Amino acid sequence: MTITTAGYGQYCPISRALDVLGERWSLLILRDLYVGTTRFNDLARGLPGLSRSLLAKRLRQFERAGLIEKIGTEHLLTEAGSQLEPILFGLGEWGARWTFGEPQEEELDAALLVWWMHTRIDTSMLPGRRQVLHVRFTDDVRRFWIVVEGAVPSVCETDPGYPVDVTISADVAGLYEVWLGRLPLTHAQRTGRISFTGSPALTRRMPAVLQLSPVAGYVAASAGPDPHARAS
């Protein structure tokens, strides 16, 4: 790997790795690449605090360093990039144990949550050619629709005009905590923080259709036995 930017100037493999990975946003871009986001516009949408110019710069740096290669409109991880998986998820496991707690208001972005959720939908659990999930937040006036068409999910922030199959109602913090494994879905449903309305045949499938975040297992494990289960 050839690094062209100024580095730490130390002959050490950790220093060399940080020359590639240590700049702001780098690991979050790699996180999204690893979970399957490969197109520039999709990466930008999933990283709303990152300017498009800085995203383009980081992707060029990764390409020069041999972590990704651009094929057509997609940015694909190379072998070197793919081998960062244990490092990225090791950070997730450490963060879940030592830094993760109650969500802060500035961290609760409803649009970003729906975007993340749509990347984790198990479309094999949905019958027919098209299914529409309406995400309705009780504490955010915006509305979102996840349209699964031909087994490909997409997010709409204006009504797509199709009949809604399932409506997901939740407060923003509650849905974040469920998706990240901090709040068990069964408890959130019992307490009214999340509900599914629509055809019973479809609403019963929602826990399997809406797969959780890739780091949800670490978050749940760091919390230990479910305190809500003991209290119920």
mmCIF file of C-alpha atoms in Angstrom, residues 13-228:
data_model
loop_
_atom_site.group_PDB
_atom_site.id
_atom_site.type_symbol
_atom_site.label_atom_id
_atom_site.label_comp_id
_atom_site.label_asym_id
_atom_site.label_seq_id
_atom_site.Cartn_x
_atom_site.Cartn_y
_atom_site.Cartn_z
ATOM 1 C CA PRO A 13 2.626 -1.174 11.838
ATOM 2 C CA ILE A 14 0.095 0.582 14.102
ATOM 3 C CA SER A 15 1.353 3.956 12.912
ATOM 4 C CA ARG A 16 1.176 2.822 9.289
ATOM 5 C CA ALA A 17 -2.391 1.554 9.793
ATOM 6 C CA LEU A 18 -3.421 4.865 11.336
ATOM 7 C CA ASP A 19 -1.950 6.685 8.347
ATOM 8 C CA VAL A 20 -4.659 4.921 6.318
ATOM 9 C CA LEU A 21 -7.503 4.714 8.828
ATOM 10 C CA GLY A 22 -6.961 7.403 11.429
ATOM 11 C CA GLU A 23 -8.583 10.407 9.750
ATOM 12 C CA ARG A 24 -12.057 11.664 10.632
ATOM 13 C CA TRP A 25 -14.952 9.676 9.109
ATOM 14 C CA SER A 26 -12.677 6.964 7.715
ATOM 15 C CA LEU A 27 -13.905 4.118 9.896
ATOM 16 C CA LEU A 28 -17.567 5.074 9.518
ATOM 17 C CA ILE A 29 -17.220 5.065 5.731
ATOM 18 C CA LEU A 30 -15.626 1.628 5.955
ATOM 19 C CA ARG A 31 -18.407 0.492 8.298
ATOM 20 C CA ASP A 32 -21.000 1.354 5.664
ATOM 21 C CA LEU A 33 -18.958 -0.211 2.874
ATOM 22 C CA TYR A 34 -18.675 -3.385 4.891
ATOM 23 C CA VAL A 35 -22.438 -3.714 5.423
ATOM 24 C CA GLY A 36 -23.007 -3.417 1.681
ATOM 25 C CA THR A 37 -23.390 0.275 0.782
ATOM 26 C CA THR A 38 -21.304 0.671 -2.363
ATOM 27 C CA ARG A 39 -22.594 3.682 -4.328
ATOM 28 C CA PHE A 40 -21.452 7.225 -3.652
ATOM 29 C CA ASN A 41 -24.915 8.757 -3.228
ATOM 30 C CA ASP A 42 -25.972 5.979 -0.853
ATOM 31 C CA LEU A 43 -22.818 6.418 1.222
ATOM 32 C CA ALA A 44 -23.489 10.168 1.394
ATOM 33 C CA ARG A 45 -27.089 9.588 2.476
ATOM 34 C CA GLY A 46 -26.001 7.267 5.275
ATOM 35 C CA LEU A 47 -23.385 9.747 6.533
ATOM 36 C CA PRO A 48 -25.354 13.019 6.667
ATOM 37 C CA GLY A 49 -22.722 14.947 8.629
ATOM 38 C CA LEU A 50 -20.046 14.245 6.026
ATOM 39 C CA SER A 51 -19.606 16.608 3.093
ATOM 40 C CA ARG A 52 -19.642 15.059 -0.358
ATOM 41 C CA SER A 53 -16.225 16.538 -1.113
ATOM 42 C CA LEU A 54 -14.664 14.930 1.966
ATOM 43 C CA LEU A 55 -16.379 11.620 1.181
ATOM 44 C CA ALA A 56 -14.898 11.701 -2.326
ATOM 45 C CA LYS A 57 -11.477 12.489 -0.856
ATOM 46 C CA ARG A 58 -11.640 9.599 1.615
ATOM 47 C CA LEU A 59 -12.736 7.163 -1.096
ATOM 48 C CA ARG A 60 -9.803 8.224 -3.268
ATOM 49 C CA GLN A 61 -7.478 7.693 -0.302
ATOM 50 C CA PHE A 62 -8.901 4.218 0.294
ATOM 51 C CA GLU A 63 -8.500 3.363 -3.378
ATOM 52 C CA ARG A 64 -4.863 4.508 -3.420
ATOM 53 C CA ALA A 65 -4.236 2.516 -0.237
ATOM 54 C CA GLY A 66 -5.688 -0.627 -1.796
ATOM 55 C CA LEU A 67 -8.693 -0.933 0.527
ATOM 56 C CA ILE A 68 -11.322 -0.509 -2.193
ATOM 57 C CA GLU A 69 -11.577 -0.566 -5.954
ATOM 58 C CA LYS A 70 -14.114 1.292 -8.051
ATOM 59 C CA ILE A 71 -15.951 -0.803 -10.611
ATOM 60 C CA GLY A 72 -18.462 1.224 -12.568
ATOM 61 C CA THR A 73 -20.421 3.220 -9.993
ATOM 62 C CA GLU A 74 -19.627 0.905 -7.088
ATOM 63 C CA HIS A 75 -16.876 1.081 -4.494
ATOM 64 C CA LEU A 76 -16.009 -2.480 -3.527
ATOM 65 C CA LEU A 77 -13.793 -3.678 -0.717
ATOM 66 C CA THR A 78 -10.616 -5.489 -1.703
ATOM 67 C CA GLU A 79 -9.149 -8.347 0.300
ATOM 68 C CA ALA A 80 -7.240 -5.808 2.406
ATOM 69 C CA GLY A 81 -10.419 -3.826 3.053
ATOM 70 C CA SER A 82 -12.456 -6.917 3.884
ATOM 71 C CA GLN A 83 -9.907 -7.982 6.482
ATOM 72 C CA LEU A 84 -10.796 -4.890 8.532
ATOM 73 C CA GLU A 85 -14.030 -6.617 9.604
ATOM 74 C CA PRO A 86 -12.726 -7.841 13.004
ATOM 75 C CA ILE A 87 -11.249 -4.407 13.725
ATOM 76 C CA LEU A 88 -14.482 -2.553 12.907
ATOM 77 C CA PHE A 89 -16.706 -4.918 14.836
ATOM 78 C CA GLY A 90 -14.158 -5.162 17.619
ATOM 79 C CA LEU A 91 -14.564 -1.399 18.025
ATOM 80 C CA GLY A 92 -18.312 -1.923 18.028
ATOM 81 C CA GLU A 93 -18.050 -4.543 20.748
ATOM 82 C CA TRP A 94 -15.751 -2.337 22.858
ATOM 83 C CA GLY A 95 -17.996 0.691 22.338
ATOM 84 C CA ALA A 96 -21.093 -1.285 23.319
ATOM 85 C CA ARG A 97 -19.439 -2.331 26.558
ATOM 86 C CA TRP A 98 -17.665 0.860 27.599
ATOM 87 C CA THR A 99 -19.154 3.928 25.885
ATOM 88 C CA PHE A 100 -22.761 3.130 24.973
ATOM 89 C CA GLY A 101 -25.658 4.300 27.105
ATOM 90 C CA GLU A 102 -28.801 6.382 26.873
ATOM 91 C CA PRO A 103 -29.178 8.103 23.478
ATOM 92 C CA GLN A 104 -28.449 11.804 23.351
ATOM 93 C CA GLU A 105 -30.940 14.083 21.610
ATOM 94 C CA GLU A 106 -28.410 15.193 19.000
ATOM 95 C CA GLU A 107 -27.813 11.545 18.050
ATOM 96 C CA LEU A 108 -31.464 10.819 17.213
ATOM 97 C CA ASP A 109 -31.859 11.338 13.478
ATOM 98 C CA ALA A 110 -35.105 9.705 12.358
ATOM 99 C CA ALA A 111 -34.213 9.861 8.644
ATOM 100 C CA LEU A 112 -30.860 8.205 9.229
ATOM 101 C CA LEU A 113 -32.441 5.458 11.336
ATOM 102 C CA VAL A 114 -34.938 4.591 8.594
ATOM 103 C CA TRP A 115 -32.100 4.603 6.057
ATOM 104 C CA TRP A 116 -30.110 2.176 8.209
ATOM 105 C CA MET A 117 -33.170 -0.010 8.772
ATOM 106 C CA HIS A 118 -33.910 -0.382 5.072
ATOM 107 C CA THR A 119 -30.452 -1.859 4.488
ATOM 108 C CA ARG A 120 -31.235 -4.684 6.922
ATOM 109 C CA ILE A 121 -34.626 -5.850 5.655
ATOM 110 C CA ASP A 122 -34.982 -9.572 5.003
ATOM 111 C CA THR A 123 -36.993 -9.332 1.802
ATOM 112 C CA SER A 124 -37.361 -13.119 1.606
ATOM 113 C CA MET A 125 -39.965 -12.832 4.378
ATOM 114 C CA LEU A 126 -42.223 -10.567 2.291
ATOM 115 C CA PRO A 127 -44.661 -12.065 -0.225
ATOM 116 C CA GLY A 128 -45.585 -10.569 -3.587
ATOM 117 C CA ARG A 129 -43.744 -8.167 -5.843
ATOM 118 C CA ARG A 130 -44.253 -5.010 -3.765
ATOM 119 C CA GLN A 131 -44.650 -4.319 -0.057
ATOM 120 C CA VAL A 132 -44.871 -0.876 1.548
ATOM 121 C CA LEU A 133 -43.889 -0.230 5.159
ATOM 122 C CA HIS A 134 -44.960 3.143 6.555
ATOM 123 C CA VAL A 135 -42.719 4.354 9.405
ATOM 124 C CA ARG A 136 -44.624 6.816 11.583
ATOM 125 C CA PHE A 137 -42.829 8.449 14.498
ATOM 126 C CA THR A 138 -44.894 9.697 17.416
ATOM 127 C CA ASP A 139 -42.437 12.523 18.170
ATOM 128 C CA ASP A 140 -41.293 13.572 14.684
ATOM 129 C CA VAL A 141 -43.670 15.095 12.143
ATOM 130 C CA ARG A 142 -41.804 13.584 9.214
ATOM 131 C CA ARG A 143 -43.104 10.391 7.633
ATOM 132 C CA PHE A 144 -41.118 7.708 5.888
ATOM 133 C CA TRP A 145 -41.974 4.797 3.627
ATOM 134 C CA ILE A 146 -39.840 1.757 2.916
ATOM 135 C CA VAL A 147 -40.883 0.328 -0.441
ATOM 136 C CA VAL A 148 -39.749 -3.204 -1.220
ATOM 137 C CA GLU A 149 -40.164 -3.812 -4.926
ATOM 138 C CA GLY A 150 -38.719 -6.837 -6.659
ATOM 139 C CA ALA A 151 -36.935 -7.715 -3.391
ATOM 140 C CA VAL A 152 -35.082 -4.352 -3.441
ATOM 141 C CA PRO A 153 -35.898 -1.931 -0.582
ATOM 142 C CA SER A 154 -35.786 1.850 -0.984
ATOM 143 C CA VAL A 155 -36.685 4.785 1.262
ATOM 144 C CA CYS A 156 -39.217 7.484 0.362
ATOM 145 C CA GLU A 157 -39.732 10.680 2.344
ATOM 146 C CA THR A 158 -42.875 11.552 0.398
ATOM 147 C CA ASP A 159 -45.873 9.274 -0.033
ATOM 148 C CA PRO A 160 -45.050 6.889 -2.909
ATOM 149 C CA GLY A 161 -48.753 6.494 -3.657
ATOM 150 C CA TYR A 162 -48.963 2.745 -3.066
ATOM 151 C CA PRO A 163 -51.229 1.050 -0.510
ATOM 152 C CA VAL A 164 -49.509 0.613 2.854
ATOM 153 C CA ASP A 165 -49.126 -2.987 4.010
ATOM 154 C CA VAL A 166 -47.724 -2.379 7.499
ATOM 155 C CA THR A 167 -47.452 0.798 9.577
ATOM 156 C CA ILE A 168 -44.640 0.917 12.125
ATOM 157 C CA SER A 169 -45.354 3.428 14.915
ATOM 158 C CA ALA A 170 -42.707 4.322 17.486
ATOM 159 C CA ASP A 171 -40.927 7.162 19.212
ATOM 160 C CA VAL A 172 -37.549 7.893 17.647
ATOM 161 C CA ALA A 173 -35.458 6.940 20.686
ATOM 162 C CA GLY A 174 -37.448 3.741 21.221
ATOM 163 C CA LEU A 175 -36.969 2.532 17.648
ATOM 164 C CA TYR A 176 -33.264 3.380 17.816
ATOM 165 C CA GLU A 177 -32.889 1.378 21.019
ATOM 166 C CA VAL A 178 -34.761 -1.587 19.579
ATOM 167 C CA TRP A 179 -32.765 -1.562 16.345
ATOM 168 C CA LEU A 180 -29.471 -1.313 18.211
ATOM 169 C CA GLY A 181 -30.320 -4.155 20.597
ATOM 170 C CA ARG A 182 -30.622 -2.027 23.728
ATOM 171 C CA LEU A 183 -34.389 -2.518 24.136
ATOM 172 C CA PRO A 184 -36.007 -5.893 23.414
ATOM 173 C CA LEU A 185 -38.727 -5.621 20.780
ATOM 174 C CA THR A 186 -41.172 -7.645 22.873
ATOM 175 C CA HIS A 187 -40.832 -5.192 25.765
ATOM 176 C CA ALA A 188 -41.160 -2.192 23.420
ATOM 177 C CA GLN A 189 -44.387 -3.676 22.052
ATOM 178 C CA ARG A 190 -45.799 -4.467 25.506
ATOM 179 C CA THR A 191 -45.162 -0.923 26.706
ATOM 180 C CA GLY A 192 -46.517 0.716 23.549
ATOM 181 C CA ARG A 193 -43.233 2.230 22.385
ATOM 182 C CA ILE A 194 -43.510 0.392 19.091
ATOM 183 C CA SER A 195 -46.466 -1.141 17.293
ATOM 184 C CA PHE A 196 -47.194 -2.770 13.958
ATOM 185 C CA THR A 197 -50.580 -2.367 12.293
ATOM 186 C CA GLY A 198 -51.781 -3.996 9.123
ATOM 187 C CA SER A 199 -52.480 -7.496 7.943
ATOM 188 C CA PRO A 200 -51.872 -9.902 10.878
ATOM 189 C CA ALA A 201 -50.060 -12.265 8.505
ATOM 190 C CA LEU A 202 -47.561 -9.478 7.782
ATOM 191 C CA THR A 203 -47.335 -7.847 11.212
ATOM 192 C CA ARG A 204 -46.394 -11.229 12.706
ATOM 193 C CA ARG A 205 -43.435 -11.336 10.322
ATOM 194 C CA MET A 206 -42.060 -7.913 11.201
ATOM 195 C CA PRO A 207 -39.617 -9.086 13.917
ATOM 196 C CA ALA A 208 -37.988 -11.326 11.303
ATOM 197 C CA VAL A 209 -38.274 -8.864 8.397
ATOM 198 C CA LEU A 210 -36.708 -5.940 10.291
ATOM 199 C CA GLN A 211 -33.333 -7.370 11.134
ATOM 200 C CA LEU A 212 -31.397 -5.480 13.763
ATOM 201 C CA SER A 213 -28.160 -3.536 13.438
ATOM 202 C CA PRO A 214 -25.011 -5.629 12.891
ATOM 203 C CA VAL A 215 -23.802 -4.426 16.325
ATOM 204 C CA ALA A 216 -27.069 -5.167 18.154
ATOM 205 C CA GLY A 217 -25.721 -8.433 19.510
ATOM 206 C CA TYR A 218 -22.813 -6.644 21.188
ATOM 207 C CA VAL A 219 -25.125 -4.039 22.698
ATOM 208 C CA ALA A 220 -27.513 -6.668 24.033
ATOM 209 C CA ALA A 221 -24.658 -8.741 25.451
ATOM 210 C CA SER A 222 -23.116 -5.727 27.188
ATOM 211 C CA ALA A 223 -26.409 -5.090 28.964
ATOM 212 C CA GLY A 224 -26.426 -8.597 30.448
ATOM 213 C CA PRO A 225 -29.712 -10.380 31.239
ATOM 214 C CA ASP A 226 -32.790 -8.445 30.119
ATOM 215 C CA PRO A 227 -33.923 -6.347 33.103
ATOM 216 C CA HIS A 228 -37.303 -5.817 31.467
#
